[in-house]
JSON list of C-alpha atoms in Angstrom, two decimals:
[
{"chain": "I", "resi": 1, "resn": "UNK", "atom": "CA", "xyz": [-40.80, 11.15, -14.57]},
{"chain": "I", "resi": 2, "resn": "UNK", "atom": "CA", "xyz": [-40.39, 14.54, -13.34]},
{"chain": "I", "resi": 3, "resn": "UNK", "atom": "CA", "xyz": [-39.45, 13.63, -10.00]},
{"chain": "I", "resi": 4, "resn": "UNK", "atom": "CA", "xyz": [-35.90, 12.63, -11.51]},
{"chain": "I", "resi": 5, "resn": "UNK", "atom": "CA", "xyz": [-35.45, 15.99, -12.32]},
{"chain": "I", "resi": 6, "resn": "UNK", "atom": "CA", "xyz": [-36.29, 17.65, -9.40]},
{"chain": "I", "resi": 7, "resn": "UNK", "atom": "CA", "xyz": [-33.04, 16.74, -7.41]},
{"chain": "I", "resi": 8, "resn": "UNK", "atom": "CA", "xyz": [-31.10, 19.06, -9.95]},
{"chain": "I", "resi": 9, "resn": "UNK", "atom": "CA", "xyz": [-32.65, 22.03, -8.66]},
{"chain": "I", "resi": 10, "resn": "UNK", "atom": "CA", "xyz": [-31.17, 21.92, -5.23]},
{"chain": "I", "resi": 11, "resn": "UNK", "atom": "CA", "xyz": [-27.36, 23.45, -6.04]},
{"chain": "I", "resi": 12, "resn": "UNK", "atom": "CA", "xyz": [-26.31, 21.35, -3.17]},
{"chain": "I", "resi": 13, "resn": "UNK", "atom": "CA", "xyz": [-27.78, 18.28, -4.33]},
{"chain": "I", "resi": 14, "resn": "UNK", "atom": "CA", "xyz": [-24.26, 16.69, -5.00]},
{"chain": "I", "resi": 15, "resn": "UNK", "atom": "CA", "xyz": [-22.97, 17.36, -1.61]},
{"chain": "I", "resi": 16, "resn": "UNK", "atom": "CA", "xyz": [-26.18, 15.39, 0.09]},
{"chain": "I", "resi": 17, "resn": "UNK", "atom": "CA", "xyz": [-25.33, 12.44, -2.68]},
{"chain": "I", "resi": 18, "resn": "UNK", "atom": "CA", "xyz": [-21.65, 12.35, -1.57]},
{"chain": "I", "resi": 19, "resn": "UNK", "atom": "CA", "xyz": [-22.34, 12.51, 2.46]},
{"chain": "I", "resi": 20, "resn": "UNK", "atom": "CA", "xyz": [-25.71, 10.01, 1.57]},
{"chain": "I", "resi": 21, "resn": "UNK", "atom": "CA", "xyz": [-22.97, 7.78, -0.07]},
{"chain": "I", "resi": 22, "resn": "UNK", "atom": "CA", "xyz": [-19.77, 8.29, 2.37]},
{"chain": "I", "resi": 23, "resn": "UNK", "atom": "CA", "xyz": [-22.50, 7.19, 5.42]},
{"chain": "I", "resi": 24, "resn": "UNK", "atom": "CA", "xyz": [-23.79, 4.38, 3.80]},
{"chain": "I", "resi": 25, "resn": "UNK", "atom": "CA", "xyz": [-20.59, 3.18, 2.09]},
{"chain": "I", "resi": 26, "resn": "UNK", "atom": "CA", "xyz": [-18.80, 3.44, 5.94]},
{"chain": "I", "resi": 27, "resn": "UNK", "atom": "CA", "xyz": [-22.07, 1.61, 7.53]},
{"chain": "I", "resi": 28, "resn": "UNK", "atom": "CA", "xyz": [-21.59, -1.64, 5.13]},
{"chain": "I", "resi": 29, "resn": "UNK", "atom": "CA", "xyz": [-17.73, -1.64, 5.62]},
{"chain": "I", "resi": 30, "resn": "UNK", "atom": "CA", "xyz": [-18.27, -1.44, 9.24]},
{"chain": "I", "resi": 31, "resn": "UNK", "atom": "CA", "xyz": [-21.30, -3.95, 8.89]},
{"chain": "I", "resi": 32, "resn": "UNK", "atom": "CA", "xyz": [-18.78, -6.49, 6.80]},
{"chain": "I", "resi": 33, "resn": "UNK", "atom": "CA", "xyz": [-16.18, -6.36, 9.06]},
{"chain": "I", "resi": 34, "resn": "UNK", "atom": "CA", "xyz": [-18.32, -6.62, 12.21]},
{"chain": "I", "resi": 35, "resn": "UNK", "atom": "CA", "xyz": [-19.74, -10.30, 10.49]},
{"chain": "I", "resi": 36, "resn": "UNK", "atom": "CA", "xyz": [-16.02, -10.71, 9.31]},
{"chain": "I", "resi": 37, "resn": "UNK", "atom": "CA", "xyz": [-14.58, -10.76, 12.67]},
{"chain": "I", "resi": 38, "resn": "UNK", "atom": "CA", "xyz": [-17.50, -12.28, 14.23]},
{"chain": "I", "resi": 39, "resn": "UNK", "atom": "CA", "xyz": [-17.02, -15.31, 12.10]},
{"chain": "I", "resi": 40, "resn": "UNK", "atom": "CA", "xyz": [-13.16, -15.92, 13.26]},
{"chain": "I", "resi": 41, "resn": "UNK", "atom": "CA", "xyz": [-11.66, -16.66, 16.25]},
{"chain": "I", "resi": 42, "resn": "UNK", "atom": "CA", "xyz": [-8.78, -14.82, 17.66]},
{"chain": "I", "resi": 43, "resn": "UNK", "atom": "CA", "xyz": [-6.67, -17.74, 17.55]},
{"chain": "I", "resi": 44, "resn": "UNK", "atom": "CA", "xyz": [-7.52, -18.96, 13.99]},
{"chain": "I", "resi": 45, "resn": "UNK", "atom": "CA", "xyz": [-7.01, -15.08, 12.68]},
{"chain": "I", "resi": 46, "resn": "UNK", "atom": "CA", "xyz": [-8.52, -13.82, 8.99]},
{"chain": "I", "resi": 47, "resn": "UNK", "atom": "CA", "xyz": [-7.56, -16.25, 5.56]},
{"chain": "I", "resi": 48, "resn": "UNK", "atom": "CA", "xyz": [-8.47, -15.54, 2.32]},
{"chain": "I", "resi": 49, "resn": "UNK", "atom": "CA", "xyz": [-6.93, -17.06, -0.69]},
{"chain": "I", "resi": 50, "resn": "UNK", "atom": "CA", "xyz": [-5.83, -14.73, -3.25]},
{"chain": "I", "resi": 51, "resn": "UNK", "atom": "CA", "xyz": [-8.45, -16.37, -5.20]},
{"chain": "I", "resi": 52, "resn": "UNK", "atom": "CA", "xyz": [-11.00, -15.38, -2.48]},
{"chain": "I", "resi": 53, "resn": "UNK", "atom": "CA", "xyz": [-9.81, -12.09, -3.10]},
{"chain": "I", "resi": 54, "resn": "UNK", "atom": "CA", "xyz": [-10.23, -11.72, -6.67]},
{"chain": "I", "resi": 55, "resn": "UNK", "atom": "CA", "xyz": [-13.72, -12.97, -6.28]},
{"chain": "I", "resi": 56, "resn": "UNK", "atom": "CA", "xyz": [-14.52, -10.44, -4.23]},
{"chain": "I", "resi": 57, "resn": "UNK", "atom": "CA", "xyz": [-12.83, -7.72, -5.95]},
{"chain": "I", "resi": 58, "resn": "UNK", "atom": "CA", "xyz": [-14.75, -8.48, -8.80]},
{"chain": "I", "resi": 59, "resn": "UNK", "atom": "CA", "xyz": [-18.05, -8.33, -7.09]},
{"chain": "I", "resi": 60, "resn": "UNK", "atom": "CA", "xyz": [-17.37, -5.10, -5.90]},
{"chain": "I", "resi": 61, "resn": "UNK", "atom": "CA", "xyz": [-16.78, -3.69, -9.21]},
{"chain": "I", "resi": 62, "resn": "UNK", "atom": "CA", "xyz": [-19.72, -5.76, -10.25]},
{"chain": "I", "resi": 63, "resn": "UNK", "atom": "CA", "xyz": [-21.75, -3.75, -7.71]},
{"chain": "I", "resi": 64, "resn": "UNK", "atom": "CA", "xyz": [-20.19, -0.38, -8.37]},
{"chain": "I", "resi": 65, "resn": "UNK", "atom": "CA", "xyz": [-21.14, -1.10, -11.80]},
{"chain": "I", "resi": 66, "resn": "UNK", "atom": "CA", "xyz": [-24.20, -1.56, -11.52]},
{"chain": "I", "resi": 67, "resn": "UNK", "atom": "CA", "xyz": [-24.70, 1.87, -8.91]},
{"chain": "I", "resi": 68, "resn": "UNK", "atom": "CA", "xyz": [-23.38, 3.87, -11.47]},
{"chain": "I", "resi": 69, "resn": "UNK", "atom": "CA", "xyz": [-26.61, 2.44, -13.89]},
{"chain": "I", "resi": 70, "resn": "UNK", "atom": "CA", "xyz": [-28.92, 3.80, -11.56]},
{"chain": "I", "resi": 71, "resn": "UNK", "atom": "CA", "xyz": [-29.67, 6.73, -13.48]},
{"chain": "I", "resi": 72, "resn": "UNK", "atom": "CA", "xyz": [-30.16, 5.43, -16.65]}
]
């Protein structure tokens, strides 16, 4: 269990979080939207039903959720 504490020693620990999470974060969107546009053709376009939106609003908070449990 010590190992969890070690990352609070480094003063720039929160920095390497925050660029660790901007890189990944910008790698998924760019992953999703890659697949998204993959999946469509230019003629059809993107559709999503507001309630295709909501579900997927809601599983990103699910997920966000659940990142910010990590630690405990």
């Amino acid at each position: 269990m010590t190992e969890g504490k070690e990352i609070t020693k480094d003063p720039s620990w929160k920095t390497k979080v925050l660029v660790t999470g901007v890189l990944i974060g910008a790698a998924t969107g760019l992953l999703a939207a890659y697949l998204l546009t993959q999946r469509t053709s230019e003629e059809e376009g993107i559709e999503m039903t507001p309630g295709e939106g909501v579900k997927l609003g809601v599983a990103v908070f699910a997920f966000l959720r659940q990142v910010t449990q990590l630690g405990d």
